[in-house]
mmCIF file of C-alpha atoms in Angstrom:
data_model
loop_
_atom_site.group_PDB
_atom_site.id
_atom_site.type_symbol
_atom_site.label_atom_id
_atom_site.label_comp_id
_atom_site.label_asym_id
_atom_site.label_seq_id
_atom_site.Cartn_x
_atom_site.Cartn_y
_atom_site.Cartn_z
ATOM 1 C CA MET V 1 0.000 0.000 0.000
ATOM 2 C CA ARG V 2 1.006 3.602 -0.561
ATOM 3 C CA SER V 3 2.000 5.602 2.509
ATOM 4 C CA VAL V 4 0.120 8.722 3.565
ATOM 5 C CA GLU V 5 3.164 10.855 2.756
ATOM 6 C CA GLU V 6 3.447 9.371 -0.736
ATOM 7 C CA HIS V 7 -0.203 10.048 -1.480
ATOM 8 C CA GLN V 8 0.038 13.575 -0.086
ATOM 9 C CA ARG V 9 2.855 14.270 -2.538
ATOM 10 C CA ALA V 10 0.905 12.732 -5.408
ATOM 11 C CA VAL V 11 -2.179 14.848 -4.691
ATOM 12 C CA ALA V 12 -0.056 17.994 -4.347
ATOM 13 C CA GLU V 13 1.455 17.324 -7.778
ATOM 14 C CA VAL V 14 -1.878 16.815 -9.517
ATOM 15 C CA ILE V 15 -3.604 19.911 -8.045
ATOM 16 C CA ARG V 16 -2.104 22.847 -9.930
ATOM 17 C CA ALA V 17 -2.310 26.594 -9.498
ATOM 18 C CA ARG V 18 -4.217 28.811 -11.891
ATOM 19 C CA PRO V 19 -2.356 31.682 -13.566
ATOM 20 C CA PRO V 20 -2.659 35.101 -11.928
ATOM 21 C CA ALA V 21 -5.817 37.046 -12.686
ATOM 22 C CA THR V 22 -6.840 40.678 -12.298
ATOM 23 C CA VAL V 23 -10.168 40.782 -10.490
ATOM 24 C CA GLY V 24 -12.484 43.168 -8.689
ATOM 25 C CA LEU V 25 -11.813 43.995 -5.057
ATOM 26 C CA HIS V 26 -14.723 41.938 -3.734
ATOM 27 C CA ILE V 27 -13.305 38.895 -5.513
ATOM 28 C CA ALA V 28 -9.706 39.620 -4.485
ATOM 29 C CA GLN V 29 -10.549 39.600 -0.783
ATOM 30 C CA GLY V 30 -9.136 36.494 0.868
ATOM 31 C CA LEU V 31 -6.719 35.802 -1.993
ATOM 32 C CA VAL V 32 -2.982 36.386 -2.350
ATOM 33 C CA LEU V 33 -1.438 39.186 -4.395
ATOM 34 C CA THR V 34 0.875 38.174 -7.211
ATOM 35 C CA GLU V 35 2.098 41.721 -7.910
ATOM 36 C CA ASP V 36 3.194 44.659 -5.782
ATOM 37 C CA VAL V 37 0.671 47.493 -5.558
ATOM 38 C CA VAL V 38 2.122 50.955 -6.186
ATOM 39 C CA ALA V 39 0.121 54.007 -5.124
ATOM 40 C CA PRO V 40 -1.008 56.023 -8.157
ATOM 41 C CA ILE V 41 -1.941 58.994 -5.953
ATOM 42 C CA SER V 42 -1.086 60.344 -2.534
ATOM 43 C CA LEU V 43 -3.213 59.888 0.569
ATOM 44 C CA PRO V 44 -4.608 62.218 1.656
ATOM 45 C CA VAL V 45 -5.011 63.594 -1.837
ATOM 46 C CA PHE V 46 -5.157 67.176 -0.516
ATOM 47 C CA ASP V 47 -4.702 69.052 2.751
ATOM 48 C CA ASN V 48 -7.930 68.618 4.704
ATOM 49 C CA SER V 49 -9.434 69.241 8.080
ATOM 50 C CA ALA V 50 -9.171 66.607 10.787
ATOM 51 C CA MET V 51 -11.994 68.210 12.788
ATOM 52 C CA ASP V 52 -15.351 69.881 12.466
ATOM 53 C CA GLY V 53 -14.551 73.511 13.240
ATOM 54 C CA TYR V 54 -13.156 76.642 11.635
ATOM 55 C CA ALA V 55 -10.198 77.158 9.301
ATOM 56 C CA VAL V 56 -8.179 80.164 10.428
ATOM 57 C CA LEU V 57 -4.816 81.894 10.418
ATOM 58 C CA ALA V 58 -3.206 80.813 13.658
ATOM 59 C CA GLN V 59 -1.847 84.321 14.315
ATOM 60 C CA ASP V 60 -5.366 85.784 14.159
ATOM 61 C CA ILE V 61 -6.424 83.841 17.266
ATOM 62 C CA ALA V 62 -3.057 83.654 19.051
ATOM 63 C CA HIS V 63 -4.394 85.494 22.114
ATOM 64 C CA ALA V 64 -7.828 83.880 22.337
ATOM 65 C CA ILE V 65 -8.848 82.705 25.837
ATOM 66 C CA PRO V 66 -12.282 81.976 27.310
ATOM 67 C CA GLU V 67 -12.327 85.323 29.153
ATOM 68 C CA HIS V 68 -11.335 87.245 26.016
ATOM 69 C CA PRO V 69 -12.515 85.356 22.920
ATOM 70 C CA VAL V 70 -11.542 86.450 19.442
ATOM 71 C CA ARG V 71 -14.512 87.176 17.148
ATOM 72 C CA LEU V 72 -14.099 86.605 13.423
ATOM 73 C CA PRO V 73 -16.592 86.888 10.550
ATOM 74 C CA VAL V 74 -17.415 83.557 8.906
ATOM 75 C CA THR V 75 -17.099 84.166 5.171
ATOM 76 C CA GLU V 76 -17.273 80.614 3.738
ATOM 77 C CA ASP V 77 -18.855 77.263 4.514
ATOM 78 C CA ILE V 78 -16.720 74.285 3.404
ATOM 79 C CA PRO V 79 -18.429 70.885 3.640
ATOM 80 C CA ALA V 80 -16.653 67.648 2.739
ATOM 81 C CA GLY V 81 -16.881 67.178 -0.994
ATOM 82 C CA ARG V 82 -16.621 70.839 -1.961
ATOM 83 C CA THR V 83 -14.524 71.002 -5.105
ATOM 84 C CA ASP V 84 -13.900 74.751 -5.471
ATOM 85 C CA ILE V 85 -11.350 75.611 -2.823
ATOM 86 C CA PRO V 86 -11.747 79.194 -1.577
ATOM 87 C CA ARG V 87 -9.056 81.505 -0.181
ATOM 88 C CA LEU V 88 -9.089 82.585 3.436
ATOM 89 C CA VAL V 89 -8.666 86.330 3.918
ATOM 90 C CA PRO V 90 -6.707 87.223 7.065
ATOM 91 C CA GLY V 91 -9.007 88.262 9.890
ATOM 92 C CA THR V 92 -11.795 85.892 8.801
ATOM 93 C CA ALA V 93 -12.751 82.270 9.423
ATOM 94 C CA HIS V 94 -14.241 79.530 7.259
ATOM 95 C CA ARG V 95 -16.575 76.995 8.841
ATOM 96 C CA ILE V 96 -15.177 73.602 7.805
ATOM 97 C CA MET V 97 -16.175 69.953 8.208
ATOM 98 C CA THR V 98 -13.981 66.892 8.793
ATOM 99 C CA GLY V 99 -12.375 65.787 5.531
ATOM 100 C CA ALA V 100 -13.131 69.037 3.707
ATOM 101 C CA PRO V 101 -10.312 70.691 1.743
ATOM 102 C CA LEU V 102 -8.343 73.295 3.671
ATOM 103 C CA PRO V 103 -8.835 76.749 2.148
ATOM 104 C CA ASN V 104 -5.819 78.449 0.626
ATOM 105 C CA GLY V 105 -4.221 80.800 3.136
ATOM 106 C CA ALA V 106 -5.375 78.924 6.258
ATOM 107 C CA ASP V 107 -2.774 77.294 8.458
ATOM 108 C CA GLY V 108 -4.847 75.869 11.317
ATOM 109 C CA VAL V 109 -8.222 74.509 12.335
ATOM 110 C CA ILE V 110 -9.920 75.308 15.623
ATOM 111 C CA PRO V 111 -12.412 72.642 16.767
ATOM 112 C CA VAL V 112 -16.037 73.692 17.037
ATOM 113 C CA GLU V 113 -15.898 72.754 20.733
ATOM 114 C CA ALA V 114 -13.563 75.747 21.314
ATOM 115 C CA THR V 115 -16.071 78.166 19.794
ATOM 116 C CA ASP V 116 -19.680 79.252 20.128
ATOM 117 C CA GLY V 117 -20.480 77.562 16.798
ATOM 118 C CA GLY V 118 -21.439 80.823 15.114
ATOM 119 C CA VAL V 119 -22.512 80.812 11.480
ATOM 120 C CA ASP V 120 -22.003 84.459 10.503
ATOM 121 C CA LEU V 121 -19.733 85.553 13.368
ATOM 122 C CA VAL V 122 -17.803 83.080 15.501
ATOM 123 C CA SER V 123 -16.368 83.583 18.975
ATOM 124 C CA ILE V 124 -13.175 81.570 19.465
ATOM 125 C CA TRP V 125 -12.043 80.757 23.006
ATOM 126 C CA ALA V 126 -8.672 79.100 22.396
ATOM 127 C CA ALA V 127 -5.542 79.579 20.349
ATOM 128 C CA THR V 128 -4.182 77.104 17.816
ATOM 129 C CA SER V 129 -0.817 76.530 16.189
ATOM 130 C CA PRO V 130 0.099 76.301 12.506
ATOM 131 C CA GLY V 131 -0.678 72.802 11.171
ATOM 132 C CA ARG V 132 -2.953 71.937 14.105
ATOM 133 C CA HIS V 133 -5.830 69.575 13.156
ATOM 134 C CA ILE V 134 -4.751 69.457 9.516
ATOM 135 C CA ARG V 135 -4.180 66.243 7.570
ATOM 136 C CA ARG V 136 -1.439 66.997 5.070
ATOM 137 C CA ALA V 137 -1.469 65.634 1.547
ATOM 138 C CA GLY V 138 0.658 62.484 1.278
ATOM 139 C CA GLU V 139 1.250 62.080 5.015
ATOM 140 C CA ASP V 140 -0.276 58.560 4.875
ATOM 141 C CA VAL V 141 0.817 57.440 1.399
ATOM 142 C CA ALA V 142 3.082 59.171 -1.092
ATOM 143 C CA ALA V 143 2.336 58.642 -4.765
ATOM 144 C CA GLY V 144 4.710 56.011 -6.146
ATOM 145 C CA ALA V 145 5.127 54.186 -2.850
ATOM 146 C CA THR V 146 4.695 50.408 -2.732
ATOM 147 C CA VAL V 147 1.803 49.904 -0.331
ATOM 148 C CA LEU V 148 1.004 46.188 -0.733
ATOM 149 C CA ARG V 149 3.459 43.401 -1.543
ATOM 150 C CA ALA V 150 3.193 40.306 -3.733
ATOM 151 C CA GLY V 151 2.494 37.337 -1.498
ATOM 152 C CA GLN V 152 0.323 39.370 0.868
ATOM 153 C CA LEU V 153 -3.171 38.163 1.698
ATOM 154 C CA VAL V 154 -5.828 40.645 0.639
ATOM 155 C CA ASN V 155 -7.727 41.407 3.846
ATOM 156 C CA ALA V 156 -10.373 44.014 4.579
ATOM 157 C CA PRO V 157 -7.893 46.889 5.245
ATOM 158 C CA ALA V 158 -6.023 46.023 2.027
ATOM 159 C CA VAL V 159 -9.280 46.233 0.079
ATOM 160 C CA GLY V 160 -10.008 49.565 1.750
ATOM 161 C CA LEU V 161 -6.554 50.932 0.914
ATOM 162 C CA ALA V 162 -6.815 49.858 -2.729
ATOM 163 C CA SER V 163 -10.199 51.529 -3.032
ATOM 164 C CA ALA V 164 -8.912 54.705 -1.341
ATOM 165 C CA LEU V 165 -6.184 54.825 -3.986
ATOM 166 C CA GLY V 166 -8.761 54.582 -6.763
ATOM 167 C CA LEU V 167 -7.920 50.983 -7.659
ATOM 168 C CA ALA V 168 -10.924 48.881 -8.664
ATOM 169 C CA GLU V 169 -8.951 45.682 -9.314
ATOM 170 C CA LEU V 170 -6.010 43.704 -7.952
ATOM 171 C CA THR V 171 -3.929 40.912 -9.479
ATOM 172 C CA VAL V 172 -4.139 37.770 -7.387
ATOM 173 C CA ARG V 173 -3.764 34.011 -7.402
ATOM 174 C CA PRO V 174 -7.376 33.024 -8.212
ATOM 175 C CA ARG V 175 -9.452 30.461 -6.383
ATOM 176 C CA LEU V 176 -9.456 26.965 -7.776
ATOM 177 C CA ARG V 177 -12.807 25.978 -9.265
ATOM 178 C CA VAL V 178 -13.959 22.707 -7.748
ATOM 179 C CA LEU V 179 -16.704 20.323 -8.831
ATOM 180 C CA VAL V 180 -17.935 17.980 -6.078
ATOM 181 C CA ILE V 181 -19.650 14.754 -7.153
ATOM 182 C CA SER V 182 -21.271 12.278 -4.770
ATOM 183 C CA THR V 183 -22.018 8.848 -6.191
ATOM 184 C CA GLY V 184 -24.505 6.190 -5.156
ATOM 185 C CA SER V 185 -27.962 5.073 -6.236
ATOM 186 C CA GLU V 186 -28.974 4.954 -2.581
ATOM 187 C CA LEU V 187 -28.496 8.704 -2.070
ATOM 188 C CA VAL V 188 -31.487 11.011 -1.674
ATOM 189 C CA LYS V 189 -31.554 14.786 -1.346
ATOM 190 C CA PRO V 190 -32.366 15.999 2.194
ATOM 191 C CA GLY V 191 -36.004 17.002 2.481
ATOM 192 C CA THR V 192 -37.153 14.096 0.311
ATOM 193 C CA PRO V 193 -38.986 11.159 1.949
ATOM 194 C CA LEU V 194 -36.804 8.071 2.244
ATOM 195 C CA SER V 195 -37.730 4.755 0.685
ATOM 196 C CA PRO V 196 -36.374 1.448 2.049
ATOM 197 C CA GLY V 197 -32.651 1.164 1.356
ATOM 198 C CA GLN V 198 -32.134 4.890 0.785
ATOM 199 C CA ILE V 199 -30.050 7.371 2.805
ATOM 200 C CA TYR V 200 -29.716 11.117 2.735
ATOM 201 C CA GLU V 201 -26.768 12.488 0.785
ATOM 202 C CA SER V 202 -24.256 14.211 3.074
ATOM 203 C CA ASN V 203 -20.809 13.879 1.524
ATOM 204 C CA GLY V 204 -21.351 16.422 -1.233
ATOM 205 C CA VAL V 205 -22.664 19.098 1.116
ATOM 206 C CA MET V 206 -19.865 18.386 3.589
ATOM 207 C CA LEU V 207 -17.058 18.355 1.035
ATOM 208 C CA ALA V 208 -18.342 21.487 -0.697
ATOM 209 C CA ALA V 209 -18.335 23.244 2.674
ATOM 210 C CA ALA V 210 -14.785 22.024 3.270
ATOM 211 C CA VAL V 211 -13.711 23.327 -0.149
ATOM 212 C CA ARG V 212 -15.115 26.766 0.629
ATOM 213 C CA GLU V 213 -13.514 26.757 4.079
ATOM 214 C CA ALA V 214 -10.201 25.966 2.391
ATOM 215 C CA GLY V 215 -10.577 29.076 0.235
ATOM 216 C CA ALA V 216 -11.543 27.550 -3.113
ATOM 217 C CA GLU V 217 -14.700 28.024 -5.201
ATOM 218 C CA VAL V 218 -17.391 25.356 -5.572
ATOM 219 C CA VAL V 219 -18.777 25.438 -9.118
ATOM 220 C CA GLY V 220 -21.188 22.572 -8.533
ATOM 221 C CA THR V 221 -22.321 19.991 -5.989
ATOM 222 C CA VAL V 222 -23.895 17.049 -7.803
ATOM 223 C CA THR V 223 -25.241 13.651 -6.776
ATOM 224 C CA VAL V 224 -25.300 10.864 -9.388
ATOM 225 C CA THR V 225 -26.496 7.291 -9.335
ATOM 226 C CA ASP V 226 -24.260 4.330 -10.120
ATOM 227 C CA ASP V 227 -24.678 4.989 -13.833
ATOM 228 C CA THR V 228 -21.623 5.720 -15.979
ATOM 229 C CA ALA V 229 -23.564 7.733 -18.569
ATOM 230 C CA GLU V 230 -24.999 9.979 -15.868
ATOM 231 C CA PHE V 231 -21.544 10.508 -14.383
ATOM 232 C CA THR V 232 -19.926 11.432 -17.703
ATOM 233 C CA GLY V 233 -22.891 13.661 -18.477
ATOM 234 C CA VAL V 234 -22.080 15.710 -15.389
ATOM 235 C CA LEU V 235 -18.486 16.131 -16.557
ATOM 236 C CA ASP V 236 -19.779 17.427 -19.900
ATOM 237 C CA GLN V 237 -22.384 19.657 -18.254
ATOM 238 C CA TYR V 238 -19.735 21.478 -16.209
ATOM 239 C CA GLY V 239 -17.250 21.778 -19.063
ATOM 240 C CA VAL V 240 -14.585 19.677 -17.382
ATOM 241 C CA ARG V 241 -12.785 18.898 -20.634
ATOM 242 C CA ASP V 242 -13.069 22.519 -21.750
ATOM 243 C CA GLY V 243 -11.093 23.936 -18.847
ATOM 244 C CA ALA V 244 -14.031 25.276 -16.792
ATOM 245 C CA VAL V 245 -13.073 23.191 -13.744
ATOM 246 C CA ASP V 246 -9.702 22.905 -12.006
ATOM 247 C CA LEU V 247 -10.442 20.059 -9.605
ATOM 248 C CA ILE V 248 -13.048 17.304 -9.361
ATOM 249 C CA ILE V 249 -13.629 15.690 -5.988
ATOM 250 C CA THR V 250 -15.692 12.507 -5.977
ATOM 251 C CA SER V 251 -16.888 10.448 -3.051
ATOM 252 C CA GLY V 252 -17.854 6.815 -3.332
ATOM 253 C CA GLY V 253 -17.474 4.424 -6.245
ATOM 254 C CA VAL V 254 -13.799 3.583 -5.609
ATOM 255 C CA SER V 255 -13.918 0.380 -3.553
ATOM 256 C CA ALA V 256 -13.817 -3.251 -4.684
ATOM 257 C CA GLY V 257 -17.549 -3.830 -5.175
ATOM 258 C CA ALA V 258 -19.539 -4.508 -8.317
ATOM 259 C CA TYR V 259 -21.157 -1.056 -8.570
ATOM 260 C CA GLU V 260 -18.226 1.327 -8.377
ATOM 261 C CA VAL V 261 -19.178 3.998 -10.896
ATOM 262 C CA VAL V 262 -16.020 6.113 -10.595
ATOM 263 C CA LYS V 263 -13.841 3.105 -11.331
ATOM 264 C CA ASP V 264 -16.165 2.038 -14.125
ATOM 265 C CA VAL V 265 -15.923 5.449 -15.803
ATOM 266 C CA PHE V 266 -12.172 5.828 -15.587
ATOM 267 C CA GLY V 267 -11.130 2.200 -15.820
ATOM 268 C CA ARG V 268 -10.027 0.045 -12.979
ATOM 269 C CA SER V 269 -6.407 -0.122 -14.093
ATOM 270 C CA GLY V 270 -5.714 3.578 -14.627
ATOM 271 C CA GLU V 271 -5.756 3.473 -18.407
ATOM 272 C CA GLN V 272 -7.804 6.692 -18.624
ATOM 273 C CA GLY V 273 -5.555 8.895 -16.526
ATOM 274 C CA VAL V 274 -6.909 8.030 -13.083
ATOM 275 C CA ASP V 275 -5.024 5.705 -10.743
ATOM 276 C CA PHE V 276 -6.815 3.910 -7.929
ATOM 277 C CA VAL V 277 -4.637 3.020 -4.976
ATOM 278 C CA LYS V 278 -4.776 1.832 -1.398
ATOM 279 C CA VAL V 279 -3.270 4.103 1.233
ATOM 280 C CA ALA V 280 -2.021 2.689 4.530
ATOM 281 C CA MET V 281 -4.374 4.731 6.707
ATOM 282 C CA GLN V 282 -7.558 4.406 8.703
ATOM 283 C CA PRO V 283 -10.088 5.682 7.812
ATOM 284 C CA GLY V 284 -9.732 6.299 4.070
ATOM 285 C CA MET V 285 -7.800 3.414 2.549
ATOM 286 C CA PRO V 286 -9.284 3.437 -1.035
ATOM 287 C CA GLN V 287 -8.132 6.535 -2.906
ATOM 288 C CA GLY V 288 -7.614 7.671 -6.465
ATOM 289 C CA LEU V 289 -6.234 10.598 -8.424
ATOM 290 C CA GLY V 290 -5.352 11.721 -11.908
ATOM 291 C CA ARG V 291 -6.432 14.169 -14.588
ATOM 292 C CA VAL V 292 -9.527 14.548 -16.739
ATOM 293 C CA GLY V 293 -8.600 16.914 -19.513
ATOM 294 C CA ALA V 294 -7.116 19.979 -17.836
ATOM 295 C CA ALA V 295 -8.766 19.204 -14.500
ATOM 296 C CA ALA V 296 -7.300 17.273 -11.599
ATOM 297 C CA ILE V 297 -9.464 14.591 -10.038
ATOM 298 C CA VAL V 298 -9.160 13.197 -6.536
ATOM 299 C CA THR V 299 -11.472 10.308 -5.704
ATOM 300 C CA LEU V 300 -12.397 9.701 -2.084
ATOM 301 C CA PRO V 301 -14.103 6.777 -0.365
ATOM 302 C CA GLY V 302 -17.839 6.974 0.253
ATOM 303 C CA ASN V 303 -18.092 6.608 4.003
ATOM 304 C CA PRO V 304 -18.532 10.148 5.353
ATOM 305 C CA VAL V 305 -15.756 10.105 7.955
ATOM 306 C CA SER V 306 -13.368 8.550 5.441
ATOM 307 C CA ALA V 307 -14.255 11.226 2.890
ATOM 308 C CA GLN V 308 -13.813 14.167 5.265
ATOM 309 C CA VAL V 309 -10.636 12.869 6.895
ATOM 310 C CA SER V 310 -9.200 12.202 3.431
ATOM 311 C CA PHE V 311 -10.015 15.780 2.464
ATOM 312 C CA GLU V 312 -8.187 17.063 5.559
ATOM 313 C CA VAL V 313 -5.138 14.873 4.996
ATOM 314 C CA PHE V 314 -4.743 15.161 1.224
ATOM 315 C CA ILE V 315 -6.842 17.852 -0.453
ATOM 316 C CA ARG V 316 -7.030 20.794 1.921
ATOM 317 C CA PRO V 317 -3.271 21.409 2.199
ATOM 318 C CA ALA V 318 -2.774 20.939 -1.555
ATOM 319 C CA LEU V 319 -5.653 23.304 -2.356
ATOM 320 C CA ARG V 320 -4.351 26.054 -0.113
ATOM 321 C CA ARG V 321 -0.777 25.689 -1.387
ATOM 322 C CA SER V 322 -1.962 25.926 -4.989
ATOM 323 C CA MET V 323 -3.596 29.262 -4.138
ATOM 324 C CA ALA V 324 -0.562 30.371 -2.057
ATOM 325 C CA LEU V 325 -2.846 30.818 0.956
ATOM 326 C CA PRO V 326 -1.245 30.997 4.408
ATOM 327 C CA ASN V 327 -1.254 28.080 6.839
ATOM 328 C CA PRO V 328 -1.970 25.265 4.377
ATOM 329 C CA ASP V 329 -1.449 22.669 7.092
ATOM 330 C CA ARG V 330 -3.525 22.398 10.222
ATOM 331 C CA PRO V 331 -1.513 23.331 13.324
ATOM 332 C CA ARG V 332 0.242 20.290 14.799
ATOM 333 C CA ARG V 333 0.311 20.044 18.554
ATOM 334 C CA THR V 334 1.523 17.481 21.059
ATOM 335 C CA ALA V 335 -0.960 16.539 23.782
ATOM 336 C CA VAL V 336 -1.142 14.064 26.637
ATOM 337 C CA LEU V 337 -3.539 11.193 25.985
ATOM 338 C CA ARG V 338 -6.181 10.678 28.658
ATOM 339 C CA GLU V 339 -6.935 7.011 27.918
ATOM 340 C CA THR V 340 -5.250 3.980 26.380
ATOM 341 C CA LEU V 341 -5.784 3.511 22.640
ATOM 342 C CA THR V 342 -5.052 0.654 20.244
ATOM 343 C CA SER V 343 -4.367 1.056 16.537
ATOM 344 C CA PRO V 344 -4.083 -1.430 13.640
ATOM 345 C CA ALA V 345 -0.554 -2.426 12.688
ATOM 346 C CA GLY V 346 0.680 -1.042 9.400
ATOM 347 C CA LYS V 347 -1.898 1.742 9.104
ATOM 348 C CA ARG V 348 -1.566 5.365 10.112
ATOM 349 C CA GLN V 349 -4.706 6.080 12.091
ATOM 350 C CA PHE V 350 -6.540 9.391 12.315
ATOM 351 C CA ARG V 351 -8.968 9.333 15.228
ATOM 352 C CA ARG V 352 -11.392 12.031 16.247
ATOM 353 C CA GLY V 353 -10.447 13.823 19.439
ATOM 354 C CA LEU V 354 -11.282 16.555 21.906
ATOM 355 C CA LEU V 355 -8.254 18.714 22.657
ATOM 356 C CA ASP V 356 -8.189 20.732 25.871
ATOM 357 C CA HIS V 357 -5.917 23.642 25.014
ATOM 358 C CA GLU V 358 -5.576 24.792 28.617
ATOM 359 C CA SER V 359 -4.448 21.476 30.091
ATOM 360 C CA GLY V 360 -2.676 20.194 26.964
ATOM 361 C CA THR V 361 -4.571 16.909 27.139
ATOM 362 C CA VAL V 362 -6.606 15.119 24.507
ATOM 363 C CA SER V 363 -9.401 12.548 24.677
ATOM 364 C CA ASN V 364 -10.408 10.080 22.019
ATOM 365 C CA TYR V 365 -13.908 10.933 20.809
ATOM 366 C CA GLY V 366 -16.055 8.164 19.400
ATOM 367 C CA PRO V 367 -15.178 4.871 17.729
ATOM 368 C CA PRO V 368 -12.595 4.757 14.904
ATOM 369 C CA THR V 369 -15.098 3.443 12.337
ATOM 370 C CA SER V 370 -15.763 5.444 9.191
ATOM 371 C CA HIS V 371 -19.530 5.899 9.408
ATOM 372 C CA HIS V 372 -19.775 7.640 12.796
ATOM 373 C CA LEU V 373 -20.091 11.185 11.462
ATOM 374 C CA ARG V 374 -21.643 12.485 14.676
ATOM 375 C CA TYR V 375 -18.314 12.480 16.514
ATOM 376 C CA LEU V 376 -16.397 14.148 13.702
ATOM 377 C CA ALA V 377 -18.965 16.952 13.665
ATOM 378 C CA SER V 378 -18.076 17.828 17.280
ATOM 379 C CA ALA V 379 -14.371 16.923 17.334
ATOM 380 C CA ASN V 380 -11.829 19.731 17.412
ATOM 381 C CA CYS V 381 -8.790 17.668 16.451
ATOM 382 C CA LEU V 382 -7.527 14.500 14.816
ATOM 383 C CA LEU V 383 -5.185 12.187 16.705
ATOM 384 C CA ASP V 384 -2.362 11.182 14.353
ATOM 385 C CA ILE V 385 -1.100 7.703 15.305
ATOM 386 C CA ASP V 386 1.900 6.321 13.400
ATOM 387 C CA ALA V 387 1.513 3.138 11.376
ATOM 388 C CA GLU V 388 4.109 1.379 13.560
ATOM 389 C CA VAL V 389 2.201 2.077 16.783
ATOM 390 C CA THR V 390 -0.336 -0.519 17.941
ATOM 391 C CA GLU V 391 -0.979 0.789 21.456
ATOM 392 C CA LEU V 392 -0.739 4.141 23.191
ATOM 393 C CA PRO V 393 -1.044 3.985 27.003
ATOM 394 C CA ALA V 394 -2.836 6.713 28.885
ATOM 395 C CA GLY V 395 -0.383 9.519 29.646
ATOM 396 C CA SER V 396 1.459 9.094 26.343
ATOM 397 C CA ARG V 397 2.209 12.126 24.236
ATOM 398 C CA VAL V 398 0.466 12.061 20.867
ATOM 399 C CA GLU V 399 0.474 14.396 17.884
ATOM 400 C CA VAL V 400 -2.862 16.011 17.072
ATOM 401 C CA TRP V 401 -4.078 18.101 14.146
ATOM 402 C CA ASP V 402 -5.894 21.134 15.505
ATOM 403 C CA LEU V 403 -9.022 21.459 13.351
ATOM 404 C CA THR V 404 -9.787 24.877 14.794
ATOM 405 C CA GLY V 405 -6.661 26.463 13.300
#
């Protein structure tokens, strides 16, 4: 059987990055820049007021105190957004709002709180100094400065900065487009009454959610029966061979039974570009991968825990690396085991666990079987037990994958 490490490398090789793309800011958020961003303008663009108040010459109010206020005529009103910038005549004041352009000739702003708020004539009770309460052009960003670097994740402040600089687009590593296909004639959409022998489909919804959490884009979540024509019809419908999909994730149809539609479509011996292998792990032994046209395909087992654990071990880190996203691997921690565990010889076991971050201890959570989805839904870690280990006594130190990170 193939080792977990070997299959991780194989999946990482088959999942490939898309070329950089220039996209709108709302699409760029959460992605990684592939080019430096150089400021085309300065920020602030012009000298403006940092306060609601009055633009003045500082020397005109140099002796203002509450007992002897200075009274100046208010000759202009300057709201934010005014585009014709007036000139301040010495011995006068302009009422000005936060963010409004500073009038020519003014060298200070007195806050409205230090005045009587007059509209035609204002009484000023305090002095100011030149430059006080003024935001100078370029004091945040100078035109021509590099403000964002290639390799940086586009977060909310980065989007805000780009927009403030007048940039409507950024060049990023785009999200991979992923098609999720669940297989099985027994699967029924939730909300539909069950007939004998049927179960509700859960893998597709779960894996699509995992794809989105990993930062990629889900272009479709489809359930097909064990019918090869229906399966290939889905590939045609989503333009897989035309380059509209970067990765196909299937669940089910890869074991050794008679109705294994994924194997039937791609051939059981890998002659159509998809290899089916056994990986020395529990859960998740039957795996497959390859290419369908320009798209990568990774085939996962059908049991829900096997499918989700396989996604965590193989697909999630490869997806995030292909998009250059930070922290492709879940945080690895060492914790003290609270109870004795056994593990099958020759298989690397991933068991659901509850990690107590404060005490540094971990408890096994639920049985190791691959159909107990309930426990995985509430687990916060996976216990990673080496293939050579068959028993871990209580008090042993064990590596865990922190699913919260």
